[in-house]
Amino acid sequence: SQTIHQWPATLVQPVGSPLSLECTVEGTSNPNLYWYRQAAGRGLQLLFYSVGIGQISSEVPQNLSASRPQDRQFILSSKKLLLSDSGFYLCAWSPDRDSNQPQHFGDGTRLSIL
Amino acid sequence: GDSVTQMEGPVTLSEEAFLTINCTYTATGYPSLFWYVQYPGEGLQLLLKATKADDKGSNKGFEATYRKETTSFHLEKGSVQVSDSAVYFCALSGGNMLTFGGGTRLMVKP
């Protein structure tokens, strides 16, 4: 069966520091991968998605970037964090080439910027 | 473009009450429809899905029917429990992407 892992679960970082959040998927190949952000008490905002290694689409211009160095690895990064980057970050995957399938989510990373 | 509209919460119910959370959508083509649940501090879990008109998705006592004529996918449960307290998201699929509603917080009191 397929599983998705995100880490760390929580992170407290000072303003201006770098960020790296990692997401990996097991049990499937060539998945579509997604990064979302959820502000406190709010809905989901799609940040990035990827349909293959090295292929990244950005939905919202911002202080963050994403990379997909391996088929089942998706990384969210920032060179300098802002206070507004605080939130709950969720990674998700869906099967390739089947647009009516659900996405499956990781447990999330709660990021607090001080 | 595609959109999903959910009733705003919070919805507060007593244990064993009947639950309805409304969801309506606009979409081109024939999307699949989903309900996700998010418990405090956790990611989203797929609760149920329906892939075509008149399909009924069901799981853990929750049900939702894909109504193409009213473009709706309302979530129902006959008797809620305290453990059902969570945020519920309605979503539709299209082109490898999901469009989410804003979420509805459900609070169930004993």
Coordinates of N, CA and C in Angstrom, one line a residue:
Chain A
S1 N 0.8 -1.2 0.0 CA 0.0 0.0 0.0 C 0.9 1.2 0.0
Q2 N 0.3 2.4 -0.4 CA 1.0 3.6 -0.5 C 1.0 4.4 0.8
T3 N 2.1 5.0 1.1 CA 2.2 5.8 2.3 C 2.9 7.1 2.0
I4 N 2.6 8.2 2.7 CA 3.3 9.4 2.5 C 3.8 9.9 3.9
H5 N 5.0 10.4 3.8 CA 5.7 10.9 5.1 C 6.1 12.3 4.9
Q6 N 5.9 13.1 6.0 CA 6.4 14.5 6.0 C 7.2 14.7 7.3
W7 N 8.2 15.5 7.2 CA 8.9 15.8 8.4 C 9.6 17.2 8.2
P8 N 9.9 17.9 9.3 CA 9.5 17.5 10.7 C 8.0 17.7 10.9
A9 N 7.5 17.3 12.0 CA 6.1 17.5 12.4 C 5.8 19.0 12.8
T10 N 6.8 19.5 13.6 CA 6.7 20.9 14.0 C 8.1 21.5 13.8
L11 N 8.0 22.8 13.6 CA 9.3 23.6 13.4 C 9.1 25.0 13.9
V12 N 10.0 25.5 14.6 CA 10.0 26.9 15.1 C 11.3 27.5 14.5
Q13 N 11.2 28.5 13.7 CA 12.3 29.2 13.0 C 12.3 30.7 13.2
P14 N 13.5 31.3 13.3 CA 13.5 32.8 13.4 C 13.3 33.4 12.0
V15 N 12.8 34.6 12.0 CA 12.6 35.4 10.7 C 14.0 35.4 10.0
G16 N 14.0 35.2 8.7 CA 15.3 35.4 8.0 C 16.1 34.1 7.9
S17 N 15.6 33.0 8.6 CA 16.4 31.8 8.5 C 15.9 31.0 7.3
P18 N 16.7 30.0 6.8 CA 16.3 29.1 5.7 C 15.3 28.0 6.2
L19 N 14.7 27.4 5.2 CA 13.7 26.4 5.5 C 13.9 25.2 4.5
S20 N 13.7 24.0 5.0 CA 13.6 22.8 4.1 C 12.6 21.8 4.8
L21 N 11.5 21.6 4.1 CA 10.6 20.6 4.5 C 10.6 19.5 3.5
E22 N 10.5 18.2 4.0 CA 10.6 17.1 3.0 C 9.4 16.2 3.1
C23 N 9.1 15.7 1.9 CA 8.0 14.8 1.8 C 8.4 13.6 0.9
T24 N 8.1 12.4 1.3 CA 8.4 11.2 0.5 C 7.1 10.3 0.4
V25 N 7.0 9.7 -0.7 CA 5.9 8.7 -0.9 C 6.5 7.4 -1.2
E26 N 5.8 6.3 -0.6 CA 6.2 5.0 -0.8 C 5.1 4.2 -1.4
G27 N 5.5 3.1 -2.2 CA 4.5 2.2 -2.7 C 3.8 2.6 -4.0
T28 N 4.3 3.6 -4.7 CA 3.8 4.0 -6.0 C 4.9 4.6 -6.8
S29 N 4.8 4.7 -8.1 CA 5.8 5.4 -8.9 C 5.2 6.5 -9.7
N30 N 6.0 7.5 -10.0 CA 5.6 8.7 -10.8 C 4.3 9.3 -10.3
P31 N 4.2 9.5 -9.0 CA 3.0 10.2 -8.5 C 3.0 11.7 -8.9
N32 N 1.8 12.3 -8.9 CA 1.7 13.7 -8.9 C 1.9 14.2 -7.4
L33 N 2.7 15.2 -7.2 CA 2.9 15.7 -5.8 C 2.5 17.1 -5.6
Y34 N 2.1 17.5 -4.4 CA 1.5 18.8 -4.2 C 2.0 19.3 -2.8
W35 N 2.2 20.6 -2.7 CA 2.4 21.3 -1.4 C 1.3 22.3 -1.3
Y36 N 0.7 22.3 -0.1 CA -0.4 23.2 0.3 C 0.1 23.9 1.6
R37 N -0.5 25.1 1.8 CA -0.4 25.8 3.1 C -1.8 26.1 3.6
Q38 N -1.9 25.9 4.9 CA -3.2 26.2 5.6 C -2.9 27.2 6.7
A39 N -3.4 28.4 6.6 CA -3.3 29.4 7.7 C -4.3 29.0 8.8
A40 N -4.0 29.5 10.0 CA -4.8 29.1 11.1 C -6.3 29.4 10.9
G41 N -7.1 28.3 11.0 CA -8.6 28.5 10.8 C -9.0 28.8 9.4
R42 N -8.2 28.5 8.5 CA -8.5 28.9 7.1 C -8.5 27.6 6.2
G43 N -8.8 27.8 4.9 CA -8.8 26.7 4.0 C -7.4 26.4 3.4
L44 N -7.4 25.6 2.4 CA -6.1 25.2 1.8 C -5.7 26.1 0.6
Q45 N -4.4 26.4 0.6 CA -3.9 27.2 -0.5 C -2.8 26.3 -1.2
L46 N -3.1 26.0 -2.5 CA -2.1 25.2 -3.3 C -0.9 26.1 -3.6
L47 N 0.3 25.6 -3.2 CA 1.6 26.3 -3.4 C 2.3 25.9 -4.7
F48 N 2.5 24.5 -4.8 CA 3.3 24.0 -5.9 C 2.7 22.6 -6.2
Y49 N 2.9 22.2 -7.5 CA 2.6 20.8 -7.8 C 3.6 20.3 -8.8
S50 N 3.8 19.0 -8.9 CA 4.8 18.4 -9.8 C 4.2 17.1 -10.4
V51 N 4.4 17.0 -11.7 CA 4.0 15.8 -12.4 C 5.1 14.9 -12.7
G52 N 6.4 15.3 -12.4 CA 7.5 14.5 -12.7 C 8.8 15.1 -12.1
I53 N 9.9 14.3 -12.1 CA 11.2 14.8 -11.6 C 11.5 16.1 -12.3
G54 N 11.9 17.1 -11.5 CA 12.3 18.4 -12.0 C 11.3 19.2 -12.6
Q55 N 10.0 18.8 -12.6 CA 8.9 19.6 -13.2 C 8.1 20.1 -12.0
I56 N 8.2 21.5 -11.9 CA 7.5 22.1 -10.8 C 6.6 23.3 -11.3
S57 N 5.4 23.3 -10.9 CA 4.5 24.4 -11.2 C 4.1 25.2 -10.0
S58 N 4.3 26.5 -10.1 CA 4.0 27.3 -8.9 C 2.6 28.0 -9.1
E59 N 1.8 27.9 -8.0 CA 0.5 28.5 -8.1 C 0.4 29.9 -7.6
V60 N 1.3 30.2 -6.7 CA 1.3 31.5 -6.0 C 2.7 32.1 -5.9
P61 N 2.9 33.3 -6.5 CA 4.3 33.9 -6.3 C 4.5 34.2 -4.8
Q62 N 5.7 33.8 -4.3 CA 6.0 34.0 -2.9 C 7.4 33.7 -2.6
N63 N 7.6 33.7 -1.3 CA 9.0 33.5 -0.8 C 9.5 32.1 -0.8
L64 N 8.7 31.1 -1.3 CA 9.0 29.7 -1.2 C 9.3 29.2 -2.6
S65 N 10.0 28.0 -2.6 CA 10.3 27.3 -3.8 C 10.2 25.8 -3.5
A66 N 10.0 25.0 -4.6 CA 9.9 23.6 -4.4 C 10.8 22.9 -5.4
S67 N 11.2 21.7 -5.0 CA 12.1 20.9 -5.9 C 11.7 19.4 -5.8
R68 N 11.9 18.7 -6.8 CA 11.6 17.2 -6.9 C 12.9 16.5 -7.4
P69 N 13.8 16.3 -6.5 CA 15.1 15.7 -7.0 C 15.0 14.2 -7.4
Q70 N 14.0 13.5 -6.8 CA 13.7 12.1 -7.1 C 12.2 11.9 -7.3
D71 N 11.9 10.7 -7.9 CA 10.5 10.5 -8.3 C 9.5 10.6 -7.2
R72 N 9.9 10.2 -6.0 CA 9.0 10.2 -4.8 C 9.4 11.1 -3.7
Q73 N 10.1 12.1 -4.0 CA 10.6 13.1 -3.0 C 10.3 14.5 -3.5
F74 N 9.7 15.3 -2.6 CA 9.2 16.6 -2.9 C 9.7 17.5 -1.7
I75 N 10.4 18.6 -2.0 CA 11.0 19.4 -1.0 C 10.5 20.8 -1.1
L76 N 10.1 21.4 0.0 CA 9.7 22.8 0.0 C 10.8 23.6 0.7
S77 N 11.2 24.7 0.1 CA 12.4 25.5 0.7 C 12.1 27.0 0.7
S78 N 12.9 27.6 1.5 CA 13.0 29.1 1.5 C 14.4 29.5 1.9
K79 N 14.9 30.6 1.3 CA 16.2 31.1 1.6 C 16.1 32.0 2.9
K80 N 15.0 32.7 3.0 CA 14.8 33.6 4.1 C 13.3 33.7 4.5
L81 N 13.0 33.1 5.7 CA 11.6 33.0 6.1 C 11.1 34.4 6.5
L82 N 9.8 34.6 6.2 CA 9.1 35.8 6.7 C 8.1 35.4 7.7
L83 N 7.6 36.4 8.5 CA 6.6 36.1 9.5 C 5.3 35.5 8.8
S84 N 5.0 36.0 7.7 CA 3.8 35.5 7.0 C 3.9 34.1 6.5
D85 N 5.1 33.4 6.6 CA 5.3 32.0 6.2 C 4.8 31.1 7.2
S86 N 4.4 31.6 8.4 CA 3.8 30.7 9.4 C 2.6 30.0 8.9
G87 N 2.4 28.7 9.3 CA 1.2 28.0 8.9 C 1.4 26.5 9.0
F88 N 0.4 25.8 8.5 CA 0.5 24.3 8.5 C 0.7 23.9 7.1
Y89 N 1.8 23.2 6.8 CA 2.1 22.8 5.4 C 1.8 21.4 5.2
L90 N 1.1 21.1 4.1 CA 0.7 19.7 3.8 C 1.2 19.3 2.5
C91 N 1.7 18.1 2.5 CA 2.1 17.5 1.2 C 1.1 16.5 0.8
A92 N 0.9 16.3 -0.5 CA -0.1 15.3 -0.9 C 0.4 14.6 -2.2
W93 N -0.2 13.5 -2.5 CA 0.1 12.8 -3.8 C -1.2 12.3 -4.4
S94 N -1.1 12.1 -5.7 CA -2.2 11.4 -6.4 C -1.6 10.6 -7.5
P95 N -2.3 9.5 -8.0 CA -1.8 8.7 -9.1 C -1.6 9.5 -10.3
D96 N -0.6 9.1 -11.1 CA -0.3 9.8 -12.4 C -1.3 9.4 -13.4
R97 N -1.7 10.4 -14.3 CA -2.5 10.2 -15.4 C -3.9 9.7 -15.1
D98 N -4.4 10.0 -13.9 CA -5.8 9.7 -13.6 C -6.4 10.8 -12.9
S99 N -7.0 11.8 -13.6 CA -7.3 13.1 -13.0 C -8.5 13.0 -12.1
N100 N -9.2 12.0 -12.0 CA -10.4 11.9 -11.2 C -10.1 11.1 -9.9
Q101 N -8.9 10.9 -9.5 CA -8.6 10.3 -8.3 C -8.4 11.3 -7.2
P102 N -8.6 10.9 -5.9 CA -8.4 11.8 -4.8 C -6.9 12.0 -4.6
Q103 N -6.6 13.1 -3.9 CA -5.2 13.3 -3.3 C -5.2 12.7 -1.9
H104 N -4.0 12.2 -1.6 CA -3.8 11.6 -0.2 C -2.7 12.5 0.5
F105 N -3.0 12.8 1.7 CA -2.3 13.8 2.4 C -1.4 13.2 3.5
G106 N -0.2 13.9 3.7 CA 0.6 13.6 4.9 C 0.0 14.2 6.1
D107 N 0.8 14.0 7.2 CA 0.3 14.5 8.5 C 0.6 16.0 8.7
G108 N 1.4 16.6 7.8 CA 1.6 18.1 7.9 C 2.8 18.5 8.8
T109 N 3.3 19.7 8.5 CA 4.3 20.3 9.3 C 3.8 21.6 9.8
R110 N 3.8 21.8 11.1 CA 3.3 23.1 11.7 C 4.6 24.0 11.8
L111 N 4.6 25.1 11.1 CA 5.8 26.0 11.1 C 5.4 27.3 11.8
S112 N 6.2 27.6 12.8 CA 6.0 28.9 13.5 C 7.3 29.7 13.3
I113 N 7.0 31.0 12.9 CA 8.1 31.9 12.6 C 8.2 33.0 13.8
L114 N 9.3 33.1 14.4 CA 9.4 34.0 15.5 C 10.2 35.3 15.1
Chain B
G1 N -13.9 29.2 -14.0 CA -13.2 28.0 -13.5 C -14.1 27.3 -12.5
D2 N -13.5 26.2 -12.0 CA -14.2 25.3 -11.0 C -14.3 26.0 -9.7
S3 N -15.3 25.8 -8.9 CA -15.4 26.3 -7.6 C -16.3 25.4 -6.7
V4 N -16.0 25.4 -5.4 CA -16.8 24.7 -4.4 C -17.2 25.6 -3.3
T5 N -18.5 25.6 -3.0 CA -19.0 26.4 -1.9 C -19.6 25.5 -0.8
Q6 N -19.1 25.8 0.4 CA -19.6 25.0 1.6 C -20.2 26.0 2.6
M7 N -21.2 25.5 3.3 CA -21.8 26.3 4.4 C -20.7 26.7 5.4
E8 N -20.8 27.9 5.9 CA -19.8 28.4 6.8 C -20.1 27.8 8.2
G9 N -19.1 27.5 9.0 CA -19.3 27.0 10.3 C -19.1 28.1 11.3
P10 N -18.9 27.8 12.6 CA -18.9 26.4 13.0 C -20.4 25.8 13.1
V11 N -20.5 24.6 12.9 CA -21.8 23.9 13.2 C -21.6 23.2 14.5
T12 N -22.5 23.5 15.4 CA -22.5 22.9 16.8 C -23.7 22.1 17.0
L13 N -23.5 20.8 17.3 CA -24.6 19.8 17.5 C -24.4 19.1 18.8
S14 N -25.5 18.6 19.3 CA -25.4 17.6 20.4 C -25.2 16.2 19.9
E15 N -24.6 15.4 20.8 CA -24.3 14.0 20.4 C -25.6 13.4 20.0
E16 N -25.6 12.5 19.0 CA -26.7 11.8 18.4 C -27.6 12.6 17.5
A17 N -27.3 13.9 17.3 CA -28.1 14.7 16.4 C -27.8 14.3 14.9
F18 N -28.7 14.8 14.0 CA -28.5 14.6 12.6 C -27.7 15.7 12.0
L19 N -26.7 15.3 11.1 CA -25.8 16.3 10.6 C -26.1 16.4 9.1
T20 N -26.1 17.7 8.6 CA -26.0 18.0 7.2 C -25.0 19.1 7.0
I21 N -24.0 18.9 6.1 CA -23.1 20.0 5.7 C -23.3 20.2 4.2
N22 N -23.8 21.4 3.8 CA -24.1 21.6 2.4 C -22.8 21.9 1.6
C23 N -22.8 21.4 0.4 CA -21.7 21.6 -0.6 C -22.3 21.7 -1.9
T24 N -22.0 22.8 -2.6 CA -22.4 23.0 -4.0 C -21.2 23.3 -4.9
Y25 N -21.3 23.0 -6.1 CA -20.1 23.2 -7.0 C -20.5 23.7 -8.3
T26 N -19.5 24.3 -9.0 CA -19.6 24.6 -10.4 C -18.3 24.0 -11.1
A27 N -18.5 23.4 -12.2 CA -17.4 22.7 -12.9 C -17.7 22.4 -14.3
T28 N -16.7 22.4 -15.1 CA -16.9 21.9 -16.5 C -16.6 20.4 -16.5
G29 N -17.2 19.7 -17.5 CA -16.9 18.3 -17.6 C -17.6 17.5 -16.5
Y30 N -17.0 16.4 -16.1 CA -17.7 15.4 -15.2 C -16.7 15.1 -14.1
P31 N -16.6 16.0 -13.1 CA -15.6 15.8 -12.0 C -16.0 14.7 -11.1
S32 N -15.0 14.1 -10.4 CA -15.3 13.3 -9.2 C -15.5 14.3 -8.0
L33 N -16.2 13.9 -7.0 CA -16.4 14.7 -5.8 C -16.0 14.0 -4.6
F34 N -15.5 14.7 -3.6 CA -14.9 14.1 -2.4 C -15.3 14.9 -1.2
W35 N -15.3 14.2 -0.1 CA -15.3 14.8 1.3 C -14.0 14.4 2.0
Y36 N -13.3 15.4 2.6 CA -12.2 15.1 3.4 C -12.5 15.5 4.8
V37 N -11.9 14.9 5.8 CA -12.0 15.3 7.2 C -10.6 15.6 7.8
Q38 N -10.6 16.7 8.6 CA -9.3 17.1 9.2 C -9.5 17.2 10.7
Y39 N -8.9 16.2 11.5 CA -9.0 16.3 12.9 C -7.9 17.3 13.4
P40 N -8.1 17.8 14.6 CA -7.2 18.8 15.1 C -5.7 18.4 15.0
G41 N -4.9 19.3 14.4 CA -3.4 19.0 14.3 C -3.0 18.0 13.3
E42 N -3.9 17.5 12.5 CA -3.6 16.4 11.6 C -3.8 16.9 10.1
G43 N -3.4 16.0 9.2 CA -3.6 16.2 7.8 C -5.0 15.9 7.4
L44 N -5.3 16.0 6.1 CA -6.6 15.7 5.6 C -6.7 14.2 5.3
Q45 N -7.9 13.6 5.7 CA -8.1 12.2 5.4 C -9.3 12.1 4.4
L46 N -9.2 11.3 3.4 CA -10.3 11.1 2.5 C -11.4 10.4 3.3
L47 N -12.6 11.0 3.3 CA -13.8 10.4 4.0 C -14.6 9.6 3.1
L48 N -15.0 10.1 1.9 CA -15.8 9.4 0.9 C -15.6 10.1 -0.4
K49 N -16.1 9.4 -1.4 CA -16.0 9.9 -2.8 C -17.1 9.4 -3.7
A50 N -17.4 10.1 -4.7 CA -18.4 9.7 -5.7 C -17.9 10.1 -7.1
T51 N -17.9 9.3 -8.1 CA -17.3 9.5 -9.3 C -18.2 9.9 -10.5
K52 N -19.5 9.7 -10.3 CA -20.5 10.1 -11.3 C -21.8 10.4 -10.7
A53 N -22.7 11.0 -11.6 CA -24.0 11.4 -11.1 C -24.8 10.3 -10.5
D54 N -25.4 10.6 -9.4 CA -26.3 9.7 -8.6 C -25.5 8.6 -7.8
D55 N -24.2 8.6 -7.9 CA -23.4 7.8 -7.0 C -23.5 8.3 -5.6
K56 N -23.6 7.3 -4.6 CA -23.6 7.7 -3.2 C -22.3 7.2 -2.6
G57 N -21.5 8.1 -2.0 CA -20.3 7.7 -1.3 C -20.7 7.5 0.2
S58 N -20.1 6.5 0.9 CA -20.4 6.3 2.3 C -19.2 5.8 3.0
N59 N -19.1 6.2 4.3 CA -17.9 5.7 5.1 C -18.2 6.1 6.5
K60 N -18.0 5.3 7.5 CA -18.1 5.6 8.9 C -19.4 6.2 9.3
G61 N -20.5 5.9 8.6 CA -21.8 6.4 8.9 C -22.1 7.7 8.2
F62 N -21.1 8.3 7.5 CA -21.3 9.5 6.7 C -21.8 9.0 5.2
E63 N -22.6 9.9 4.6 CA -23.0 9.6 3.3 C -23.1 11.0 2.5
A64 N -22.9 10.9 1.2 CA -23.1 12.0 0.3 C -23.5 11.5 -1.1
T65 N -24.4 12.1 -1.7 CA -24.9 11.7 -3.1 C -24.6 12.8 -4.1
Y66 N -24.0 12.4 -5.2 CA -23.6 13.2 -6.3 C -24.8 13.6 -7.1
R67 N -25.3 14.9 -6.9 CA -26.5 15.3 -7.6 C -26.1 16.3 -8.7
K68 N -26.2 15.8 -9.9 CA -25.8 16.7 -11.0 C -26.8 17.7 -11.3
E69 N -28.1 17.4 -11.1 CA -29.2 18.4 -11.4 C -29.1 19.6 -10.5
T70 N -28.7 19.4 -9.2 CA -28.6 20.5 -8.3 C -27.1 20.9 -8.0
T71 N -26.2 20.3 -8.7 CA -24.7 20.5 -8.5 C -24.4 20.5 -7.0
S72 N -24.8 19.5 -6.4 CA -24.6 19.4 -4.9 C -24.0 18.1 -4.5
F73 N -23.4 18.1 -3.3 CA -22.8 16.9 -2.7 C -22.8 17.0 -1.2
H74 N -24.0 17.1 -0.7 CA -24.2 17.4 0.8 C -23.8 16.2 1.6
L75 N -23.1 16.5 2.7 CA -22.6 15.4 3.6 C -23.6 15.2 4.7
E76 N -24.0 14.0 5.0 CA -25.0 13.7 6.1 C -24.5 12.6 7.0
K77 N -25.0 12.6 8.2 CA -24.8 11.5 9.1 C -26.0 11.5 10.1
G78 N -26.5 10.3 10.3 CA -27.7 10.2 11.1 C -27.6 10.5 12.6
S79 N -26.4 10.2 13.1 CA -26.2 10.3 14.6 C -24.7 10.6 14.8
V80 N -24.4 11.9 15.1 CA -23.0 12.3 15.3 C -22.5 11.9 16.7
Q81 N -21.2 11.8 16.8 CA -20.5 11.5 18.0 C -19.5 12.6 18.3
V82 N -19.1 12.7 19.6 CA -18.1 13.7 20.0 C -16.9 13.5 19.1
S83 N -16.5 12.3 18.8 CA -15.3 12.0 18.0 C -15.4 12.5 16.6
D84 N -16.6 12.9 16.1 CA -16.7 13.5 14.7 C -16.4 14.9 14.7
S85 N -16.1 15.5 15.8 CA -15.7 16.9 15.8 C -14.4 17.1 15.0
A86 N -14.5 18.0 14.0 CA -13.4 18.1 13.0 C -13.8 19.2 12.0
V87 N -12.9 19.4 11.1 CA -13.2 20.3 9.9 C -13.4 19.4 8.7
Y88 N -14.5 19.7 8.0 CA -14.8 18.9 6.8 C -14.7 19.7 5.6
F89 N -14.0 19.2 4.5 CA -13.8 19.9 3.3 C -14.4 19.1 2.1
C90 N -15.2 19.8 1.3 CA -15.7 19.3 0.1 C -14.7 19.6 -1.0
A91 N -14.6 18.7 -2.0 CA -13.6 19.0 -3.1 C -14.1 18.3 -4.4
L92 N -13.6 18.9 -5.5 CA -13.9 18.3 -6.8 C -12.6 18.2 -7.6
S93 N -12.5 17.2 -8.4 CA -11.3 16.9 -9.2 C -11.5 17.5 -10.6
G94 N -10.3 17.9 -11.2 CA -10.2 18.3 -12.5 C -8.8 18.5 -13.0
G95 N -8.4 17.8 -14.0 CA -7.0 18.0 -14.5 C -5.9 17.8 -13.5
N96 N -5.9 16.7 -12.8 CA -4.9 16.5 -11.7 C -4.9 17.4 -10.6
M97 N -5.9 18.3 -10.5 CA -6.0 19.2 -9.4 C -7.3 19.0 -8.7
L98 N -7.3 19.4 -7.4 CA -8.5 19.4 -6.6 C -8.8 20.9 -6.3
T99 N -10.1 21.2 -6.4 CA -10.6 22.5 -5.9 C -11.4 22.2 -4.6
F100 N -11.0 22.9 -3.6 CA -11.5 22.7 -2.2 C -12.5 23.8 -1.9
G101 N -13.5 23.4 -1.1 CA -14.3 24.4 -0.4 C -13.5 25.0 0.8
G102 N -14.1 26.0 1.4 CA -13.4 26.6 2.5 C -13.3 25.8 3.8
G103 N -14.1 24.7 3.9 CA -14.1 23.9 5.1 C -15.2 24.3 6.1
T104 N -15.7 23.4 6.8 CA -16.8 23.6 7.8 C -16.4 22.9 9.1
R105 N -16.3 23.7 10.1 CA -15.9 23.1 11.4 C -17.1 22.6 12.1
L106 N -17.1 21.3 12.5 CA -18.2 20.7 13.3 C -17.7 20.5 14.7
M107 N -18.6 20.9 15.6 CA -18.3 20.7 17.1 C -19.5 19.9 17.6
V108 N -19.2 18.8 18.2 CA -20.2 17.9 18.8 C -20.1 17.9 20.3
K109 N -21.2 18.3 21.0 CA -21.1 18.4 22.4 C -21.8 17.1 23.1
P110 N -21.2 16.6 24.1 CA -21.8 15.4 24.8 C -23.1 15.8 25.5

